[in-house]
CSV table of C-alpha atoms and ligand atoms in Angstrom, one decimal:
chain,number,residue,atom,x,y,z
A,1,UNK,CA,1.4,28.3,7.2
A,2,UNK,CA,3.2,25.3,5.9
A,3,UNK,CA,5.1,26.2,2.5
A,4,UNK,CA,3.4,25.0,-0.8
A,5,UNK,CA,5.2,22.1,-2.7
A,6,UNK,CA,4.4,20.8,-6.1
A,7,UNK,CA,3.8,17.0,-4.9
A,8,UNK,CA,4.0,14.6,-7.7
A,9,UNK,CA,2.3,11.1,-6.1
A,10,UNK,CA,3.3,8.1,-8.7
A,11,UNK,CA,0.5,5.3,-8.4
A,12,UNK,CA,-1.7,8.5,-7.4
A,13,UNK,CA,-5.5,6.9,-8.9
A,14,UNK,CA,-4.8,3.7,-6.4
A,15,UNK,CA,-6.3,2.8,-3.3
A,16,UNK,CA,-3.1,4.5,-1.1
A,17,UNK,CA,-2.6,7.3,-3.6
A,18,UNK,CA,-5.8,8.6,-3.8
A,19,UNK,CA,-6.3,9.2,-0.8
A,20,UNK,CA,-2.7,10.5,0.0
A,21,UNK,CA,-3.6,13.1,-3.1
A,22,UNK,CA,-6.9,14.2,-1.3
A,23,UNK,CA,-4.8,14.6,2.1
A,24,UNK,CA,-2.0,16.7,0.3
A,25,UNK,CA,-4.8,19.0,-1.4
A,26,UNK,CA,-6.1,19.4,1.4
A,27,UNK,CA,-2.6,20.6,2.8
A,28,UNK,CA,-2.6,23.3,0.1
A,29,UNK,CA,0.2,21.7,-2.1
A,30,UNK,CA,0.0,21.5,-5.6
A,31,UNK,CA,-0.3,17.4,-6.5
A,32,UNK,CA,0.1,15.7,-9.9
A,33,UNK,CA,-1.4,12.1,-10.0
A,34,UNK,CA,0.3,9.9,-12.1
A,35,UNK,CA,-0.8,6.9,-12.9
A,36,UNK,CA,-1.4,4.1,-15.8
A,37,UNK,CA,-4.1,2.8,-14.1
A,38,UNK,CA,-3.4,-1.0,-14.5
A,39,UNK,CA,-5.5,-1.6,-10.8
A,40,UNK,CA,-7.1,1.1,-10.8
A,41,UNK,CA,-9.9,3.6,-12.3
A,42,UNK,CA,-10.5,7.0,-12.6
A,43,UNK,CA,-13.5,7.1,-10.4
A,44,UNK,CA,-10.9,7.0,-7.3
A,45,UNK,CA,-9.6,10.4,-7.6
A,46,UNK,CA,-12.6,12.0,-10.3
A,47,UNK,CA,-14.0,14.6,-6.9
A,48,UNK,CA,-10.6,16.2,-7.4
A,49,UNK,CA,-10.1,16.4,-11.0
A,50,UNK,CA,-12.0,20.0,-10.0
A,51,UNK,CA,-9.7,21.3,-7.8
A,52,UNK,CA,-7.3,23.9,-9.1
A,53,UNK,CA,-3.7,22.8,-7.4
A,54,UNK,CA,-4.9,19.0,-9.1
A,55,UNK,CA,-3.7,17.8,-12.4
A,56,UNK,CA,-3.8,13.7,-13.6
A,57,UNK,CA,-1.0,12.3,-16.2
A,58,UNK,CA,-1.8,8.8,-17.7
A,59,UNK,CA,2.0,7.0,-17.4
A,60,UNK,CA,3.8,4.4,-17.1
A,61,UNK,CA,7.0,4.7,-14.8
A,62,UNK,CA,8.8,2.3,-16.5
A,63,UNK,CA,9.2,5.5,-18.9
A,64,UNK,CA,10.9,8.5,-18.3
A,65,UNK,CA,9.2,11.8,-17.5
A,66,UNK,CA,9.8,15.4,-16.7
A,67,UNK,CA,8.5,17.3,-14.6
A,68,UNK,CA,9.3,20.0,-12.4
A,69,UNK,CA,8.4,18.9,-8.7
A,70,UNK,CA,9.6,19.4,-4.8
A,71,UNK,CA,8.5,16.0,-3.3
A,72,UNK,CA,8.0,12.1,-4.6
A,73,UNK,CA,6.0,9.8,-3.4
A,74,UNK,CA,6.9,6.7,-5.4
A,75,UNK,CA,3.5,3.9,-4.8
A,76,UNK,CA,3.0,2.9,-8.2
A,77,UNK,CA,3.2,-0.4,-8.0
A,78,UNK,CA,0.6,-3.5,-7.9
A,79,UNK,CA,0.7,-4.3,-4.8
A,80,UNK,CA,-2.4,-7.4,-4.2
A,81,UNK,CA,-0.7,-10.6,-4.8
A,82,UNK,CA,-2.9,-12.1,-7.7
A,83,UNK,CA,-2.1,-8.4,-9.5
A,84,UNK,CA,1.3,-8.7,-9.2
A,85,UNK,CA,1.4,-12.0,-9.9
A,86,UNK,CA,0.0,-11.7,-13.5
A,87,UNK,CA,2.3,-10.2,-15.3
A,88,UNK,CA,5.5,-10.7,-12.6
A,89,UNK,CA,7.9,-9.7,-15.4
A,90,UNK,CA,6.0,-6.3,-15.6
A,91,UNK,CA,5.8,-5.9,-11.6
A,92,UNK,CA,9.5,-6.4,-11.6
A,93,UNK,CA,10.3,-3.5,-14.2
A,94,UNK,CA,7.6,-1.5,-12.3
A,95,UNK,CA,10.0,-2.1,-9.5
A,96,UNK,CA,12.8,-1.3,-10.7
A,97,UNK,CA,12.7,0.9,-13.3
A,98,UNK,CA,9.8,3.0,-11.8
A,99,UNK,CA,12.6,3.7,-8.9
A,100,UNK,CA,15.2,4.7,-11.9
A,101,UNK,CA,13.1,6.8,-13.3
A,102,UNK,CA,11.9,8.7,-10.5
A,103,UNK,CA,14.8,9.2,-8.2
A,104,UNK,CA,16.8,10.3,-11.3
A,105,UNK,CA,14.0,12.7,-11.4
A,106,UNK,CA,14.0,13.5,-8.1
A,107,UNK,CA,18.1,14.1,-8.7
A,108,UNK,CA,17.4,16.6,-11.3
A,109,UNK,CA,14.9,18.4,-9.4
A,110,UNK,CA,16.9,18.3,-6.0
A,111,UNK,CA,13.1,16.5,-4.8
A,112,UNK,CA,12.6,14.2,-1.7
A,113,UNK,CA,11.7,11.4,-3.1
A,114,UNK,CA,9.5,8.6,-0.9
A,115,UNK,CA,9.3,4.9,-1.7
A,116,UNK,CA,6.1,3.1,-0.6
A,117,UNK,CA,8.2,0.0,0.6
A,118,UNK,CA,6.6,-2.9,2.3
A,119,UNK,CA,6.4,-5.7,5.1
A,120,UNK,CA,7.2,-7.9,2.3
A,121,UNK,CA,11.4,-7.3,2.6
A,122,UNK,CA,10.8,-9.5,5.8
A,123,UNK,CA,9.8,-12.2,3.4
A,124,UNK,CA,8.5,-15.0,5.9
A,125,UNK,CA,10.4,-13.6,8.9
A,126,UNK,CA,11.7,-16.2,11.9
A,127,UNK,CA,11.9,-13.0,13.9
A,128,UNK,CA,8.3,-11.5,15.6
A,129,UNK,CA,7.7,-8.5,16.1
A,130,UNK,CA,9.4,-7.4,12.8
A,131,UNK,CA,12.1,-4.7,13.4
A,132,UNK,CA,13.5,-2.0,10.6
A,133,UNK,CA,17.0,-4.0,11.6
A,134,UNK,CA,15.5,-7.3,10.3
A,135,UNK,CA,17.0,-8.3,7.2
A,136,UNK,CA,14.1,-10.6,5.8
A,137,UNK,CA,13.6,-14.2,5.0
A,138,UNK,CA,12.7,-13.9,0.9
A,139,UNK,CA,12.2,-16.7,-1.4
A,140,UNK,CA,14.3,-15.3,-4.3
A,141,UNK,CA,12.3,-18.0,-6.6
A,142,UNK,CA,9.1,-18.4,-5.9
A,143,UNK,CA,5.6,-16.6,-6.8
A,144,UNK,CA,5.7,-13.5,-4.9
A,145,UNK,CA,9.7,-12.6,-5.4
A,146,UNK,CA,8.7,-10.4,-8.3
A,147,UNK,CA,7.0,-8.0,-5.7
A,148,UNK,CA,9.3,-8.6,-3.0
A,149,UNK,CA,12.8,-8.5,-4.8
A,150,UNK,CA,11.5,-5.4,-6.7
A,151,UNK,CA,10.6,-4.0,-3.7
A,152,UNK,CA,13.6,-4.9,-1.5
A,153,UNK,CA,15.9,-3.9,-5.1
A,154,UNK,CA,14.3,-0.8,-5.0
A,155,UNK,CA,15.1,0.2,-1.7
A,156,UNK,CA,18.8,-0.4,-2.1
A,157,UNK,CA,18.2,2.0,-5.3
A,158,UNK,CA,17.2,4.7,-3.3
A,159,UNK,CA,20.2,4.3,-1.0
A,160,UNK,CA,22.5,4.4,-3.6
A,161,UNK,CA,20.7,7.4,-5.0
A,162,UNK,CA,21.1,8.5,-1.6
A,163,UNK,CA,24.8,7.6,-1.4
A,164,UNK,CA,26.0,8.5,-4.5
A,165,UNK,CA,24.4,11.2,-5.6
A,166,UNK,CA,23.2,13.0,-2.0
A,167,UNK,CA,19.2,12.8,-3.6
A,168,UNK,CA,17.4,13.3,-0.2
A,169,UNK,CA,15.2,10.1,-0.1
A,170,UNK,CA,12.5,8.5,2.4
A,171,UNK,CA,11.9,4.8,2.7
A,172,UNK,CA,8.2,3.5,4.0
A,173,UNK,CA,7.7,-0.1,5.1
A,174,UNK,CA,4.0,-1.1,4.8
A,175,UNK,CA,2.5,-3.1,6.3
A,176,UNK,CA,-1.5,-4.4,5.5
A,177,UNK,CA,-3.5,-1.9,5.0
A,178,UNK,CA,-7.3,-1.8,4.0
A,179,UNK,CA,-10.1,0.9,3.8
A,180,UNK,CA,-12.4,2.3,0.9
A,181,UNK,CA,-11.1,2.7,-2.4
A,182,UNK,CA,-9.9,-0.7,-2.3
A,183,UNK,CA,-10.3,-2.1,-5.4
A,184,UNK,CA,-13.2,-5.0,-4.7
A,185,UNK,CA,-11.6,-7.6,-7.4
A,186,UNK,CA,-8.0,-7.6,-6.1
A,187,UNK,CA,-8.1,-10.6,-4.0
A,188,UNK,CA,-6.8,-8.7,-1.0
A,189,UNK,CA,-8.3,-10.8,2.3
A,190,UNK,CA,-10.0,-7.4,3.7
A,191,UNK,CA,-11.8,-6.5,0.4
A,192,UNK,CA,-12.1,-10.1,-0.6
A,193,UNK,CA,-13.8,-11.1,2.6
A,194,UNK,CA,-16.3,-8.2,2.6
A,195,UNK,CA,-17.6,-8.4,-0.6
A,196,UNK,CA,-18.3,-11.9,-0.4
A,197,UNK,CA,-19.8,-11.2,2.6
A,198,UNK,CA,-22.3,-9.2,1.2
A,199,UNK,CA,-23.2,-11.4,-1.7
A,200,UNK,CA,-24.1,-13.6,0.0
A,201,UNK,CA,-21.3,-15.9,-0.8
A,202,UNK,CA,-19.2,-18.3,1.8
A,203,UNK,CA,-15.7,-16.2,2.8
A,204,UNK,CA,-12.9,-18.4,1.6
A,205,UNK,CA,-9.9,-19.1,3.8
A,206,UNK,CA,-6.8,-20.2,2.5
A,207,UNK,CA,-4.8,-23.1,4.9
A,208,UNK,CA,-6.7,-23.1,8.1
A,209,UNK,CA,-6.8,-19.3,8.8
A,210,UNK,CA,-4.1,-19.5,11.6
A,211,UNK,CA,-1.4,-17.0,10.0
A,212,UNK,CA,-1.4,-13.8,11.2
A,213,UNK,CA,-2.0,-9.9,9.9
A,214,UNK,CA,-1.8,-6.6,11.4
A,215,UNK,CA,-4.2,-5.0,9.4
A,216,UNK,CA,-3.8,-0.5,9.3
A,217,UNK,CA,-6.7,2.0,8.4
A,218,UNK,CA,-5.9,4.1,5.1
A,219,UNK,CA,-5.8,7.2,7.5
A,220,UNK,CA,-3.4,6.2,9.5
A,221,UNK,CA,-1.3,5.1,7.0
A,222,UNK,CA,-0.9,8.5,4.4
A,223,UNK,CA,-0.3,10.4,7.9
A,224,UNK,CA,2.3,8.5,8.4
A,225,UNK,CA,3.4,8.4,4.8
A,226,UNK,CA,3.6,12.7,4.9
A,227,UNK,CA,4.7,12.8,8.5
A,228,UNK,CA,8.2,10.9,7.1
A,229,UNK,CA,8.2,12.8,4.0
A,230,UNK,CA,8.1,16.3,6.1
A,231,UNK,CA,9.9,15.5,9.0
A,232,UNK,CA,12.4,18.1,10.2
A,233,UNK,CA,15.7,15.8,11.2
A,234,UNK,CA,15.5,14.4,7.7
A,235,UNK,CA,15.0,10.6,8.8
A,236,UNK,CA,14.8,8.9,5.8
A,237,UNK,CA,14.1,5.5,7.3
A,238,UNK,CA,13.7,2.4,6.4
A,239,UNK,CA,10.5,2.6,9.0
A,240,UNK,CA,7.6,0.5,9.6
A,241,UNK,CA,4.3,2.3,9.5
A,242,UNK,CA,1.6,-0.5,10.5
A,243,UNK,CA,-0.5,-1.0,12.6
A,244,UNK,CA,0.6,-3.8,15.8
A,245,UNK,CA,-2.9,-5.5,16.4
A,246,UNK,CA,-2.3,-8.6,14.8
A,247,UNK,CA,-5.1,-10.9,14.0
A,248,UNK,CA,-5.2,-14.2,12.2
A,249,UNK,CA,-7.0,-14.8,9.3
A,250,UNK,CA,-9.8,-16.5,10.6
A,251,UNK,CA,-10.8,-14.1,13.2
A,252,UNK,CA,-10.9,-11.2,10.3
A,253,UNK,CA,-13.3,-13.4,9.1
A,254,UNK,CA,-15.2,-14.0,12.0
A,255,UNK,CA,-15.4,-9.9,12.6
A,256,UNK,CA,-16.6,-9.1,9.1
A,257,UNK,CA,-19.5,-11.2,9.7
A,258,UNK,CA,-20.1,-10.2,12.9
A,259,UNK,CA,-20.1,-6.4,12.3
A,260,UNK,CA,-22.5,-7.3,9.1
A,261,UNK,CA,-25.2,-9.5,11.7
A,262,UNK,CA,-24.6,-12.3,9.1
A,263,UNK,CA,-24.2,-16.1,10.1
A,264,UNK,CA,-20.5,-17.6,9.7
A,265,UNK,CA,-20.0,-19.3,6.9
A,266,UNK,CA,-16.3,-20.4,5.7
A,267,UNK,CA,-14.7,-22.2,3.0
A,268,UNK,CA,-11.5,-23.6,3.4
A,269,UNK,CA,-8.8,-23.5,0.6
A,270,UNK,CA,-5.4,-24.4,-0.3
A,271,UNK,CA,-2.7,-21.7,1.1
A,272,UNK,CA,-0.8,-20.1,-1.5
A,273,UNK,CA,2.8,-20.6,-2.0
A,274,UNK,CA,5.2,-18.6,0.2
A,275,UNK,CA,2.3,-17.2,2.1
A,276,UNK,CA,3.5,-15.7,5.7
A,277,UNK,CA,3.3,-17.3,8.8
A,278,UNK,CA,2.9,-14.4,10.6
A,279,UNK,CA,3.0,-10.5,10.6
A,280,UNK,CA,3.3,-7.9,12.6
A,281,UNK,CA,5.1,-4.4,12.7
A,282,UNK,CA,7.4,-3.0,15.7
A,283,UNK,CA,6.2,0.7,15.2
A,284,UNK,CA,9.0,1.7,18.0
A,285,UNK,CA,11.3,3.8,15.5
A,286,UNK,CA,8.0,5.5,13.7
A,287,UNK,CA,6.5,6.5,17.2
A,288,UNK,CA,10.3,8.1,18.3
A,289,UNK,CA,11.2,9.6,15.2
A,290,UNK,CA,7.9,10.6,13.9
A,291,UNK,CA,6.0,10.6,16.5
A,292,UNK,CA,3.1,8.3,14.8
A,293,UNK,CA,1.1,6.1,15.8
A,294,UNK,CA,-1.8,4.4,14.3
A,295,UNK,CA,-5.5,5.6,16.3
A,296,UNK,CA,-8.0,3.8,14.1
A,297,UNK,CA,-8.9,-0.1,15.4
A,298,UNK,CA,-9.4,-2.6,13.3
A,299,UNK,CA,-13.4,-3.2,14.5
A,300,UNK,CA,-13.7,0.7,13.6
A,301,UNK,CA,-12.0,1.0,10.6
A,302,UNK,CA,-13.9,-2.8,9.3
A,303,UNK,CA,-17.6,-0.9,10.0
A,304,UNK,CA,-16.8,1.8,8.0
A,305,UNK,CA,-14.8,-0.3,5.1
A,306,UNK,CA,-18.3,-2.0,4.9
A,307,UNK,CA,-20.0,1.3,4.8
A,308,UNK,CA,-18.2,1.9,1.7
A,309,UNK,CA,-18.2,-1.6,-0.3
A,310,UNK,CA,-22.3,-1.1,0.7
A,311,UNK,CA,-22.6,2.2,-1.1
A,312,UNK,CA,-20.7,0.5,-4.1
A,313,UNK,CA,-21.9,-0.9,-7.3
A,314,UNK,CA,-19.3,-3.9,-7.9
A,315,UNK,CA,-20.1,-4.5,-11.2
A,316,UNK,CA,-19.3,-0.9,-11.7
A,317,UNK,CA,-14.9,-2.0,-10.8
A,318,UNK,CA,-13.2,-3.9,-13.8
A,319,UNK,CA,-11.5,-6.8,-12.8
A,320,UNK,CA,-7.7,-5.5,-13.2
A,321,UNK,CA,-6.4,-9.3,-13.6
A,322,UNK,CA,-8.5,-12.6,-13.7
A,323,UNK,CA,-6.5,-13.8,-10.7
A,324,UNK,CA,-8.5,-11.8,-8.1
B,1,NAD,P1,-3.1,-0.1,-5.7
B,1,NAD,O1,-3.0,-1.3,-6.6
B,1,NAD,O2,-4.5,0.4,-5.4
B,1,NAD,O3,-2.3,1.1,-6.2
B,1,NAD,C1,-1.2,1.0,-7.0
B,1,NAD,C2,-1.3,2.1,-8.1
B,1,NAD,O4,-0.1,2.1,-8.9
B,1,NAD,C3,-2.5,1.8,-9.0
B,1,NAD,O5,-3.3,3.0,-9.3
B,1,NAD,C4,-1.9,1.3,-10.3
B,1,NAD,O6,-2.7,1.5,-11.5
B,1,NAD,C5,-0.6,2.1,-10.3
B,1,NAD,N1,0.5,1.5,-11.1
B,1,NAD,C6,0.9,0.2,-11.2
B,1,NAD,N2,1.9,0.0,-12.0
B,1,NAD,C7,2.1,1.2,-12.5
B,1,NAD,C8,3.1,1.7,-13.5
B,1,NAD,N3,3.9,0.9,-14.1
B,1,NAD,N4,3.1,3.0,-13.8
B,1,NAD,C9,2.2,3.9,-13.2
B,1,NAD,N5,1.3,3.5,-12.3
B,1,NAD,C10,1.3,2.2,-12.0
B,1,NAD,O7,-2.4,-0.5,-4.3
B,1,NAD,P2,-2.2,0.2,-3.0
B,1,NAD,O8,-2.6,-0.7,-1.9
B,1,NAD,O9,-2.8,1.6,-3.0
B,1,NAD,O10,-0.6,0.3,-2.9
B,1,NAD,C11,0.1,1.5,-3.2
B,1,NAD,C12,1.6,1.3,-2.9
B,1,NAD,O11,1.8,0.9,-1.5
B,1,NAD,C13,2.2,0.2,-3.7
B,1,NAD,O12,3.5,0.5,-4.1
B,1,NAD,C14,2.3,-1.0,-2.7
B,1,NAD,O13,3.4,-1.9,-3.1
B,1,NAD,C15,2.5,-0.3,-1.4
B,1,NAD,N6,2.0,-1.1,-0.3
B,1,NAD,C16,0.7,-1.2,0.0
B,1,NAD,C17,0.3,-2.0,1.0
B,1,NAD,C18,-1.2,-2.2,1.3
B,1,NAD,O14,-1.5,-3.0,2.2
B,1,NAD,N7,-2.1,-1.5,0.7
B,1,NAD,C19,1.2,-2.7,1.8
B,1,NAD,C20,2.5,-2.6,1.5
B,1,NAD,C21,3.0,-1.8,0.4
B,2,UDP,N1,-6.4,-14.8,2.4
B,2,UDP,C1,-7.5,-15.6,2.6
B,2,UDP,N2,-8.6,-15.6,1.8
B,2,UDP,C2,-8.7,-14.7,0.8
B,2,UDP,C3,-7.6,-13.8,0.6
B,2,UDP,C4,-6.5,-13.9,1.3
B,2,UDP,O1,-7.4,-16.5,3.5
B,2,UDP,O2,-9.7,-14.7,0.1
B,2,UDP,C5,-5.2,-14.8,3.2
B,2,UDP,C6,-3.9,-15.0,2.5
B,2,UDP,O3,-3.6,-16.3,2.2
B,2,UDP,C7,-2.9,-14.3,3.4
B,2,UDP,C8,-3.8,-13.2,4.1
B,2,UDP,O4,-5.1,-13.6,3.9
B,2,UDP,O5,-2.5,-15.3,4.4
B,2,UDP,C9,-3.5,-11.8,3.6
B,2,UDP,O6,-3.6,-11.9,2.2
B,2,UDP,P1,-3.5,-10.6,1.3
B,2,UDP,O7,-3.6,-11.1,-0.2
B,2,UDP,O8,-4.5,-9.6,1.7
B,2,UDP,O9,-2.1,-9.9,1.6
B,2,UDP,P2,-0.6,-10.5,1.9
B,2,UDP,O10,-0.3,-10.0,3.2
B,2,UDP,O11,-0.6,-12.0,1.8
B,2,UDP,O12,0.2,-9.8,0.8
């Protein structure tokens, strides 16, 4: 049997961290969620609060804690654009000081500390499929550098961590991923495109639909997130963990309705600033080093998204931000 850690998974109550709680649980580890719950809500991890090797700390990572733990995973973060958009200031500090804070604890505990990076390094890349070896095409200035400069900042934290101080770290780059649990407000296409769906209301496309997305299941995603936390060689990455089956916009849109029987009905809408062209992860280095790969398709892992936003009471999920 696998040895027990004590897990502490920052951004824990999210859509990601909940769900990367419930798989550790169910590994047998101990798991601490922290979270301050800025896009998120209880309800996402209350079926664990039960569970004996589960505890829950409201916290802000821009703050120090202490704790005694074995393993990091680092997601807090807001991570849909209109969230961390609204207060970019914040997003950045969540960024960067959240990465302080957590690899100096992971330095005092002698941890292995994991940062949920993302596609977003590669900025509006010029080069497709995106490689690990890609250095990124960013907009320093623009709307959604707070995320990705915070991001990309934090990963050259964790290296220097890494080089300076020998803190044993792991670096994820993710790429679109959807599922339940996402938050139905956050203006994320998936979850934006289903629930309007289901009201009844026209799915809005912004620009003309043509840019591209490679859109990965939740499952996927957290095995892939433990498999590089608990790999043997100690590869810390940078490594894309995606899926490859890129779609554009518009035919996402075009599926949701035709998994829910419902008639087309699009609105077309400005493109936001700075919004990629295209997207789409080489999974080469996860599938060699890890040996992962992604199994769920994007028409499976839609119908059962649905299944969950149907079970849902919307009105039930607070609004995080008013720019969902
Ligand atoms: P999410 O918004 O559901 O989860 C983020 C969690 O972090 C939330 O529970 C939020 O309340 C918490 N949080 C935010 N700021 C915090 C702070 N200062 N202190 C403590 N907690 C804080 O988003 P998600 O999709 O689950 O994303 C999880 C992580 O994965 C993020 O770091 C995100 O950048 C990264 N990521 C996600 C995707 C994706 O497609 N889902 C893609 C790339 C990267
Ligand atoms: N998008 C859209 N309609 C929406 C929400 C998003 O057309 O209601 C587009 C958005 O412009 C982007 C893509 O869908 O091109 C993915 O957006 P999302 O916010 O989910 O994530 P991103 O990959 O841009 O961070």
């Amino acid at each position: 049997m696998a040895c027990i850690k004590r897990v502490l998974v920052a951004g824990g109550a999210g859509f990601l961290g909940s769900h990367l709680c419930e798989l550790l649980l169910d590994r047998g580890h101990d798991v601490i969620c922290l979270d301050n719950f800025f896009t998120s809500q209880k309800t996402n991890v209350e079926h664990l609060l039960a569970r004996p090797n589960f505890e829950l700390i409201r916290h802000d990572v821009t703050v120090p804690i202490a704790l005694e733990v074995d393993e990091i995973y680092n997601l807090a973060c807001p991570a849909a654009p209109g969230h961390y958009q609204y207060n970019p200031i914040k997003t950045m500090k969540t960024s960067l000081l959240g990465a302080i804070n957590l690899l100096t604890l992971a330095r005092e505990c002698r941890a292995t500390i994991l940062q949920a990076s993302t596609s977003e390094v590669y900025g509006n890349p010029e080069v497709h499929p995106q490689r690990e070896d890609y250095r990124g095409a960013v907009n320093a200035i623009g709307p959604r550098a707070c995320y990705d400069e915070g991001k990309r900042a934090a990963e050259t934290l964790f290296m220097d961590f890494s080089r300076m101080y020998g803190v044993k770290i792991r670096i994820a780059r993710i790429f679109n991923t959807y599922g339940p649990r996402m938050h139905p407000y956050d203006g994320r296409v998936v979850s934006n495109f289903i629930r309007q769906a289901l009201a009844g209301e026209p799915i809005t496309i912004f620009g003309d639909g043509s840019q591209t997305r490679s859109f990965c299941y939740y499952s996927d995603l957290v095995d892939g997130l433990v498999r590089l936390m608990e790999n043997d060689s100690d590869f810390s990455g940078p490594v894309n963990i995606g899926n490859p089956d890129e779609f554009t916009i518009l035919e996402l849109g075009k599926l949701v309705y035709k998994t829910l029987g419902q008639k087309e009905n699009f609105v077309y809408k400005s493109l936001p600033a700075d919004d990629p062209c295209r997207r789409q992860p080489d999974i080469k280095l996860a599938h060699e080093k890890l040996g992962w790969e992604p199994k769920i398709s994007l028409h499976e892992g839609l119908a059962k998204t649905i299944e969950w936003f149907k079970q849902i009471k919307v009105e039930d999920f607070r609004a995080p931000t008013p720019n969902y």
